[in-house]
PDB file of C-alpha atoms in Angstrom:
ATOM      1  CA  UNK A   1      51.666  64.318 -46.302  1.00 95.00           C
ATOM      2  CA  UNK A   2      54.430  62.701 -48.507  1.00 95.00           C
ATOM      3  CA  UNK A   3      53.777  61.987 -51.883  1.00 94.00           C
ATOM      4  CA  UNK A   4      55.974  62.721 -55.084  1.00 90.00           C
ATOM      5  CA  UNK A   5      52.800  63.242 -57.330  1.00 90.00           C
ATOM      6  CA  UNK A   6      50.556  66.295 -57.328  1.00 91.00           C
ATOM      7  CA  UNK A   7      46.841  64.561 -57.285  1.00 92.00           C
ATOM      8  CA  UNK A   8      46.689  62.764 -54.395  1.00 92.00           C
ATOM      9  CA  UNK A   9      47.822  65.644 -52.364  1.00 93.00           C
ATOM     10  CA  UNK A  10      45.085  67.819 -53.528  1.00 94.00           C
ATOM     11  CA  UNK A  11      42.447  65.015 -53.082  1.00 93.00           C
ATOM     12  CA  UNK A  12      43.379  65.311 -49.155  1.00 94.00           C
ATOM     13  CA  UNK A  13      43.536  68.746 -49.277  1.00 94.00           C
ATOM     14  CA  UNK A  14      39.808  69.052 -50.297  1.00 94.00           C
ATOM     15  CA  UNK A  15      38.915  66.171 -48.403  1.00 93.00           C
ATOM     16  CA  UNK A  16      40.297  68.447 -44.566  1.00 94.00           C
ATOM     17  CA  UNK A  17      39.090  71.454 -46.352  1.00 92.00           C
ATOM     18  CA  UNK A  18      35.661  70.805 -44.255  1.00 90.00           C
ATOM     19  CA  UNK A  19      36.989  69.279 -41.263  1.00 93.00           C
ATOM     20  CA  UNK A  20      37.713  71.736 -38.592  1.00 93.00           C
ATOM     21  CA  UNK A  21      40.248  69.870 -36.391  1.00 92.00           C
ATOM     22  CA  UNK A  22      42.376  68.559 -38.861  1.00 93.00           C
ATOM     23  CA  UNK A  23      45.032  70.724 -40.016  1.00 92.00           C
ATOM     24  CA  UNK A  24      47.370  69.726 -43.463  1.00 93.00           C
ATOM     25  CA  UNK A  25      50.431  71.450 -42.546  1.00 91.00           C
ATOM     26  CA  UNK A  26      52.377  70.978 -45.561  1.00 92.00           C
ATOM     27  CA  UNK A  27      52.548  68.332 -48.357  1.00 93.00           C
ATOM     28  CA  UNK A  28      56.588  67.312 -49.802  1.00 93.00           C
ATOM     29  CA  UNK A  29      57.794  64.612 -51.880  1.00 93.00           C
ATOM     30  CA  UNK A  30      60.543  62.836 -49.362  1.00 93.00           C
ATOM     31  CA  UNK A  31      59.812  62.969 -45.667  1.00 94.00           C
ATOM     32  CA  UNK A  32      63.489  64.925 -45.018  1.00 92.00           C
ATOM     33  CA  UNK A  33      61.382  68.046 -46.554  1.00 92.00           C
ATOM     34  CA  UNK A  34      58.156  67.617 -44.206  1.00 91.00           C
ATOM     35  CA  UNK A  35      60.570  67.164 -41.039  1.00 90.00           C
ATOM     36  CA  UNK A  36      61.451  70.291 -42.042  1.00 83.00           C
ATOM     37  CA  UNK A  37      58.270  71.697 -41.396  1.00 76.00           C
ATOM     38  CA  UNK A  38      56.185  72.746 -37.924  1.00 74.00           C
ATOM     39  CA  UNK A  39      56.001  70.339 -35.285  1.00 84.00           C
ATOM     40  CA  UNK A  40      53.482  67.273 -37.193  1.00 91.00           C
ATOM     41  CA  UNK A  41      51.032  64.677 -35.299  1.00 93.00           C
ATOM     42  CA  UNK A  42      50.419  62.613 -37.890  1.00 95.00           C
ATOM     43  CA  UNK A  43      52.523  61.870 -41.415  1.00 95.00           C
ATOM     44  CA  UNK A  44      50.125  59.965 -44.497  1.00 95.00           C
ATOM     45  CA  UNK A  45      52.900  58.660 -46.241  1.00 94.00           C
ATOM     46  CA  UNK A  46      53.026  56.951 -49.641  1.00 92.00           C
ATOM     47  CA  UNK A  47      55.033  53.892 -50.256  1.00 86.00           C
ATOM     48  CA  UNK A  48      56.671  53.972 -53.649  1.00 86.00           C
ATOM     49  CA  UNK A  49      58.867  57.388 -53.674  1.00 89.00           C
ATOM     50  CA  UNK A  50      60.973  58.359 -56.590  1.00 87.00           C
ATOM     51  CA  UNK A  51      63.960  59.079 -53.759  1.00 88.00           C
ATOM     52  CA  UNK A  52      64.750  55.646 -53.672  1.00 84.00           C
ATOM     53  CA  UNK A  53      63.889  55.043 -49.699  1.00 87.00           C
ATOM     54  CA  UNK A  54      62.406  52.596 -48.343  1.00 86.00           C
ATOM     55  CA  UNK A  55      58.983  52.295 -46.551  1.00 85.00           C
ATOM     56  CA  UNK A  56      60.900  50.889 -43.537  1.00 84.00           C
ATOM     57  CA  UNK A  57      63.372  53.736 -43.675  1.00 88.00           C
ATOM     58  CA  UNK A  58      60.594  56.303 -43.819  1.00 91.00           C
ATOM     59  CA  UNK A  59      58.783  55.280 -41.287  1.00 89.00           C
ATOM     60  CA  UNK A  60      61.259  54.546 -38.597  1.00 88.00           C
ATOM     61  CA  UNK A  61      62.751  57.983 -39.086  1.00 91.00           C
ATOM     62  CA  UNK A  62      59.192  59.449 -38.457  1.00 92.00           C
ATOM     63  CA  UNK A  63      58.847  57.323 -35.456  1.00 89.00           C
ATOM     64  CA  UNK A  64      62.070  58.254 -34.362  1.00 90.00           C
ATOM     65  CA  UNK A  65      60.715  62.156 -34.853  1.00 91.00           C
ATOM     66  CA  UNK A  66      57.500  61.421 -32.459  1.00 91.00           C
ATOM     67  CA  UNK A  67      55.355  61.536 -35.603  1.00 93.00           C
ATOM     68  CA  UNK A  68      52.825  58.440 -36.307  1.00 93.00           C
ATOM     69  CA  UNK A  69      52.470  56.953 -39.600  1.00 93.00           C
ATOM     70  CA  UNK A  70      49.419  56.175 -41.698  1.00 93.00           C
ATOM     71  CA  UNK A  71      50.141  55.065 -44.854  1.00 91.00           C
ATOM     72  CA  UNK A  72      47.936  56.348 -47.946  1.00 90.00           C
ATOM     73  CA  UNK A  73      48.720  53.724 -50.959  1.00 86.00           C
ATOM     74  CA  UNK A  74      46.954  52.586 -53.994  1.00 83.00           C
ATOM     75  CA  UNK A  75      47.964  48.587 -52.574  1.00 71.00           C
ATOM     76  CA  UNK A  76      49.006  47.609 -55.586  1.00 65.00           C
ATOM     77  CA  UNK A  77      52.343  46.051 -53.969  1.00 72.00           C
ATOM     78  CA  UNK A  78      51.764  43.613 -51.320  1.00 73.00           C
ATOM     79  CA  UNK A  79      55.615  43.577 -50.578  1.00 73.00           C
ATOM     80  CA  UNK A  80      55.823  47.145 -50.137  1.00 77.00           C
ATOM     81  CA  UNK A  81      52.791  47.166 -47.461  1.00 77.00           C
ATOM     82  CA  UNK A  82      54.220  44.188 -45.426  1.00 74.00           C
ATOM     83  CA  UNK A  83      57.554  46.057 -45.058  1.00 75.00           C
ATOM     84  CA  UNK A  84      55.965  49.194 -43.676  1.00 77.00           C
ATOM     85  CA  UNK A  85      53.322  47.482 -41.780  1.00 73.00           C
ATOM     86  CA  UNK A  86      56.273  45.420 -40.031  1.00 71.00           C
ATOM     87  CA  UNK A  87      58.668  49.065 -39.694  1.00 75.00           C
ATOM     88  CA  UNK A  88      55.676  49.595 -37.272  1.00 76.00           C
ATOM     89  CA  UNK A  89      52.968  52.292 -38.737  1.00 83.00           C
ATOM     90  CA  UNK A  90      49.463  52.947 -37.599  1.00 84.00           C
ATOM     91  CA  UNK A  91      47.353  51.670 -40.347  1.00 82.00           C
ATOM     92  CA  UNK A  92      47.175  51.508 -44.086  1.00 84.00           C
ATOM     93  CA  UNK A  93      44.505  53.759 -45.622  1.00 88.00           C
ATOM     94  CA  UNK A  94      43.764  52.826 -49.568  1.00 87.00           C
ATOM     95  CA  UNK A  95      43.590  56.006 -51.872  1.00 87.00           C
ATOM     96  CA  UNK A  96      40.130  54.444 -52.750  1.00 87.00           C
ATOM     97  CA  UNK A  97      38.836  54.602 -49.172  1.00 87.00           C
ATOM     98  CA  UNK A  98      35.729  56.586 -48.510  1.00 89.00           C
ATOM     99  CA  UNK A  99      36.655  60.359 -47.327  1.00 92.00           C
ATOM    100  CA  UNK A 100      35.079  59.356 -43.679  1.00 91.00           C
ATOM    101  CA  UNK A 101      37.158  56.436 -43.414  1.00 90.00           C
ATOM    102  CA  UNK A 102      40.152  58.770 -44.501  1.00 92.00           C
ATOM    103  CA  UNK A 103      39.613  61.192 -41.781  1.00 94.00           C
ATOM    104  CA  UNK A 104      39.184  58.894 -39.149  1.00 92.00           C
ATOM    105  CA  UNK A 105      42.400  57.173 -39.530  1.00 91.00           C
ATOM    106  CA  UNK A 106      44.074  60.364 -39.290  1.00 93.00           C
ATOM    107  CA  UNK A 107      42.705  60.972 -35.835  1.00 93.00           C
ATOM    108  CA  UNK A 108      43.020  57.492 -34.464  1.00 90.00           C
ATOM    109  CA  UNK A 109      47.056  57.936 -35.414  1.00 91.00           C
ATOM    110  CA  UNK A 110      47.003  61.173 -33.830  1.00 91.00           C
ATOM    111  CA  UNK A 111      45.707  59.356 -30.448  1.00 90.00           C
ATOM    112  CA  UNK A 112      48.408  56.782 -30.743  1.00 85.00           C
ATOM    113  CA  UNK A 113      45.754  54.022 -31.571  1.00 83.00           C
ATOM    114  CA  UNK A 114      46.029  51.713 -34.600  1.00 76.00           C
ATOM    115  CA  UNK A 115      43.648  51.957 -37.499  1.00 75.00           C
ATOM    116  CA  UNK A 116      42.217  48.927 -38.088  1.00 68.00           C
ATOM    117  CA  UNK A 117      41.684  48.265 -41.963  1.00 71.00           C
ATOM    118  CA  UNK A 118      41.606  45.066 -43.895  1.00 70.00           C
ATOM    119  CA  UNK A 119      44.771  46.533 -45.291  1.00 68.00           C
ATOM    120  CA  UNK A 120      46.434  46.366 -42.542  1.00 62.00           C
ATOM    121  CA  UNK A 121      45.270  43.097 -41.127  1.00 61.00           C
ATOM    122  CA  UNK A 122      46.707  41.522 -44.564  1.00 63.00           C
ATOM    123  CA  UNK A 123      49.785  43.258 -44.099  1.00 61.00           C
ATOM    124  CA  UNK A 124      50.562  42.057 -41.375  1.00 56.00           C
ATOM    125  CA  UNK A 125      48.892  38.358 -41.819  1.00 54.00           C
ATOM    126  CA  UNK A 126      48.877  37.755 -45.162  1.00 52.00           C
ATOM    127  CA  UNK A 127      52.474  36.020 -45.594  1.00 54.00           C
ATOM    128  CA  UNK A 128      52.937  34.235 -42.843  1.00 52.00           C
ATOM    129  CA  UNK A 129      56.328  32.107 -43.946  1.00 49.00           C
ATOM    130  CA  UNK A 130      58.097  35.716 -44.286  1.00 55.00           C
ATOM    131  CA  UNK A 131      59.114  34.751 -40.525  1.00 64.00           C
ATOM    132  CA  UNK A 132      60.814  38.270 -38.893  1.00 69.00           C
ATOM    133  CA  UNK A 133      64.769  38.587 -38.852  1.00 81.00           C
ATOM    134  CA  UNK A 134      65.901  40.750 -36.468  1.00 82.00           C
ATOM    135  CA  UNK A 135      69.454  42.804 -37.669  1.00 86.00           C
ATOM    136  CA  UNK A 136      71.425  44.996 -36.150  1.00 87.00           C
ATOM    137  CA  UNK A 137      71.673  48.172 -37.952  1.00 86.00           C
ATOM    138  CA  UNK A 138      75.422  46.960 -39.183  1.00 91.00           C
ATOM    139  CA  UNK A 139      74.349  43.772 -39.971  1.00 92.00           C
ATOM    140  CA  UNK A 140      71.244  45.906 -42.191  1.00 89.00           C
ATOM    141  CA  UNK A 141      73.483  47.568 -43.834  1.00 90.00           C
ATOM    142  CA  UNK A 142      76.052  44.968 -44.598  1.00 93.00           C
ATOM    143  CA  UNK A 143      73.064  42.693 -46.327  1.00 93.00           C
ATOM    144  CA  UNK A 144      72.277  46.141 -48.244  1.00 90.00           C
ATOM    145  CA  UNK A 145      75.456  46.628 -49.499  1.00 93.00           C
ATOM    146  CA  UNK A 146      76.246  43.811 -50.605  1.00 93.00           C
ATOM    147  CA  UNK A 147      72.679  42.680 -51.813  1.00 90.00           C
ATOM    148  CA  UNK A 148      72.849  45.500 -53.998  1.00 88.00           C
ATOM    149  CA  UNK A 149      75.870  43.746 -55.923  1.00 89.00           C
ATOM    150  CA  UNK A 150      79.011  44.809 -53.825  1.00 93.00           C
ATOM    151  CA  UNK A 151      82.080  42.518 -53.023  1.00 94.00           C
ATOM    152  CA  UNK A 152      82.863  41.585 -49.588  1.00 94.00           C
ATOM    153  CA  UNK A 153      86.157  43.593 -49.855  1.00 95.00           C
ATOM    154  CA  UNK A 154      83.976  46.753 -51.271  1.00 94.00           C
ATOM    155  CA  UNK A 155      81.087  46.076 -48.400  1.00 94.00           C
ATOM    156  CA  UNK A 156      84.006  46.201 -45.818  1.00 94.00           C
ATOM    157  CA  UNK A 157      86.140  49.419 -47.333  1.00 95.00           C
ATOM    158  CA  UNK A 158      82.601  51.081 -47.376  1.00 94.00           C
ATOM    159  CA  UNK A 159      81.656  50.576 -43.564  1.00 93.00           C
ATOM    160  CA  UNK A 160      85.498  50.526 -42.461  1.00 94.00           C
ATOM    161  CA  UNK A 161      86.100  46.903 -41.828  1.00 94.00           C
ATOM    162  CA  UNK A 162      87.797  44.408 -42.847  1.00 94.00           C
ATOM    163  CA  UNK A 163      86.661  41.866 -45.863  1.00 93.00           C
ATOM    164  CA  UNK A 164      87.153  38.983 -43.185  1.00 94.00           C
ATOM    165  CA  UNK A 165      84.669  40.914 -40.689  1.00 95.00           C
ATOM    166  CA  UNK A 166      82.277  41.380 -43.556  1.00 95.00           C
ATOM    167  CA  UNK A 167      82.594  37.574 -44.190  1.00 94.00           C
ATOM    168  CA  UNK A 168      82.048  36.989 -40.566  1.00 95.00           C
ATOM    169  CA  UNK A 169      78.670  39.216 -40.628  1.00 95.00           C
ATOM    170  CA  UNK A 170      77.199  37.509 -43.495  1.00 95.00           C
ATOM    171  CA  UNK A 171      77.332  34.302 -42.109  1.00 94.00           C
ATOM    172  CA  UNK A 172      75.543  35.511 -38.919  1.00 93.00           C
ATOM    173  CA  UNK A 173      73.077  37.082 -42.128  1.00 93.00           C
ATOM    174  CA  UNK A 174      72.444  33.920 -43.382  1.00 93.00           C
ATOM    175  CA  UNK A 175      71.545  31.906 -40.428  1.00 92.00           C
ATOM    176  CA  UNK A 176      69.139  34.450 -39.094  1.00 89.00           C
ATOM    177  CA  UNK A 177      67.513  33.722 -41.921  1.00 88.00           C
ATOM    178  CA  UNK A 178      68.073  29.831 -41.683  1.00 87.00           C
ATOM    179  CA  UNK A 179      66.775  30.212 -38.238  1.00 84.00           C
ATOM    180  CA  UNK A 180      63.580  31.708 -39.364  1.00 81.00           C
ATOM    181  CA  UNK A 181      62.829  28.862 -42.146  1.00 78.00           C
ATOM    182  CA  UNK A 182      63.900  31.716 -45.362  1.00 79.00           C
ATOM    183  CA  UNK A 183      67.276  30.397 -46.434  1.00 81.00           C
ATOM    184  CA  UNK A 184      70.153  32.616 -48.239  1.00 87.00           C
ATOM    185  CA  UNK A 185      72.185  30.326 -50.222  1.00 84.00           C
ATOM    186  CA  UNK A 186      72.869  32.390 -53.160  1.00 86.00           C
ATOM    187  CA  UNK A 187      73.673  36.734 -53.513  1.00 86.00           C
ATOM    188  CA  UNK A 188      70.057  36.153 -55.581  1.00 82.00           C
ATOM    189  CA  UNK A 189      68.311  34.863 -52.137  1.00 83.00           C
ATOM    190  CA  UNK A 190      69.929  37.556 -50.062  1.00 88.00           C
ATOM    191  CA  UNK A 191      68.546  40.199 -52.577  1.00 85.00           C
ATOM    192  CA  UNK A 192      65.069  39.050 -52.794  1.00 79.00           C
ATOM    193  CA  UNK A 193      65.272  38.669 -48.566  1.00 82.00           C
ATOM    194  CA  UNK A 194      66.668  42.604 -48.153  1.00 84.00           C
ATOM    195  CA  UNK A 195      63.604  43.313 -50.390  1.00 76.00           C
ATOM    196  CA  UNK A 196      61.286  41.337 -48.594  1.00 73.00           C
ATOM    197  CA  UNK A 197      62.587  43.042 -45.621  1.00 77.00           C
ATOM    198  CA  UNK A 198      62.705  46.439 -46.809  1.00 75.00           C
ATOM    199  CA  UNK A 199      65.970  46.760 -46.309  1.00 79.00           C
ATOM    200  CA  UNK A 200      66.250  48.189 -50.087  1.00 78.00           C
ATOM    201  CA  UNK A 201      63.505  49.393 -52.059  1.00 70.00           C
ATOM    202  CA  UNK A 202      61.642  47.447 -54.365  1.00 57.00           C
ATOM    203  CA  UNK A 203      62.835  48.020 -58.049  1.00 56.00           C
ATOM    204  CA  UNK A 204      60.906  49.861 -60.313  1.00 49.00           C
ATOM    205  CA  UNK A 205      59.304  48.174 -63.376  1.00 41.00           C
ATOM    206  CA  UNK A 206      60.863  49.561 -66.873  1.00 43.00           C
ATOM    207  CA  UNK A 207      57.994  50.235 -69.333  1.00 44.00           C
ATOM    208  CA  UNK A 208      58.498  48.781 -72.675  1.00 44.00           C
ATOM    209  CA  UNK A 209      59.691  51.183 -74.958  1.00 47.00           C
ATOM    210  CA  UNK A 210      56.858  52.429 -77.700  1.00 49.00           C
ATOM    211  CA  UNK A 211      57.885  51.673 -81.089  1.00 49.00           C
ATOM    212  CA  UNK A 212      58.907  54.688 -83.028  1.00 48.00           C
ATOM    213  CA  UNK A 213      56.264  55.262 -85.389  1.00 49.00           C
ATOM    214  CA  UNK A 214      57.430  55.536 -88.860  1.00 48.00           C
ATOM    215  CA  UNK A 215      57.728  59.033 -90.484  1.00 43.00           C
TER     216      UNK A 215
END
């Protein structure tokens, strides 16, 4: 299981406590510390972790591993379960679910079959202009980079090219996304599509600051 906070780990830890073929091998905040671990089946994975990765990321480096991916989310960010249900995972479980429904998903993902929630139908259907954009991994990593706030001539020192080359990729970036009806005009556009995409993780909300109460 990866999760960065404590409670939801020991929810599924009582929840296998009483089923005999299930085994929770080990629990980690990023999921570089659970490939550490034993051979796994099956990875729940939560999608908003404090290492700053992506649910794409995560779950194409699982898949990569052998390992299948059920993701165990409150749902509270549509955005976030679209880019993991398109990085390819299993199913989408919500923390809420009942303990049965839970369990099942865990051995459907360990047979290689989808689990089949209303979660993860919406996922997947439930924005059906955010048309798919295929990128090469350079071309990922150029619309990143440069999303993010670099300059062409940064983007280009950082992956080794030239600033012309980076040029060049960008306007193959853009009309991919022409192509698929979700234009890039602006940096702004190309920002909200890497996010969209998963190509960088979504930013976190700042809490308004409590004011200091008088002494």
């Amino acid at each position: 299981m990866v999760d960065d906070h404590r409670s939801p780990i020991w929810g599924i830890e009582r929840v296998l406590d009483s089923v005999p073929d299930i085994d929770l091998v080990c629990a980690a905040p990023t999921v570089a510390d659970v490939l550490d671990e034993k051979p796994l089946d099956v990875v729940l994975l939560d999608l908003r972790l404090d290492d700053g990765t992506t649910p794409r990321e995560n779950v194409t480096t699982l898949t990569e591993h052998g390992i299948a991916t059920v993701v165990y989310t409150s749902g509270e960010d549509p955005s976030l379960l679209r880019s993991a249900a398109r990085a390819g995972v299993l199913g989408i479980v919500l923390k809420s679910a009942d303990e049965s429904m839970i369990v099942d998903a865990i051995r459907a993902a360990s047979q290689g079959r989808e689990v089949l929630t209303t979660e993860w139908a919406a996922a997947i259907d439930g924005d059906p202009e955010l048309a798919a954009v295929d990128l090469s991994p350079q071309l990922q990593n150029v619309l990143a980079l440069y999303a993010s706030g670099e300059t062409s001539v940064r983007v280009g020192e950082m992956l080794g090219v030239s600033a012309e080359t980076v040029n060049e990729y960008l306007k193959r970036i853009r009309q991919k996304y022409a192509d698929a009806g979700r234009p890039t005009k602006t940096k702004i556009d190309m920002f909200k599509r890497a996010i969209e995409d998963g190509w960088l993780p979504v930013p976190q909300r700042r809490r308004p600051r409590q004011p200091a109460r008088e002494k």
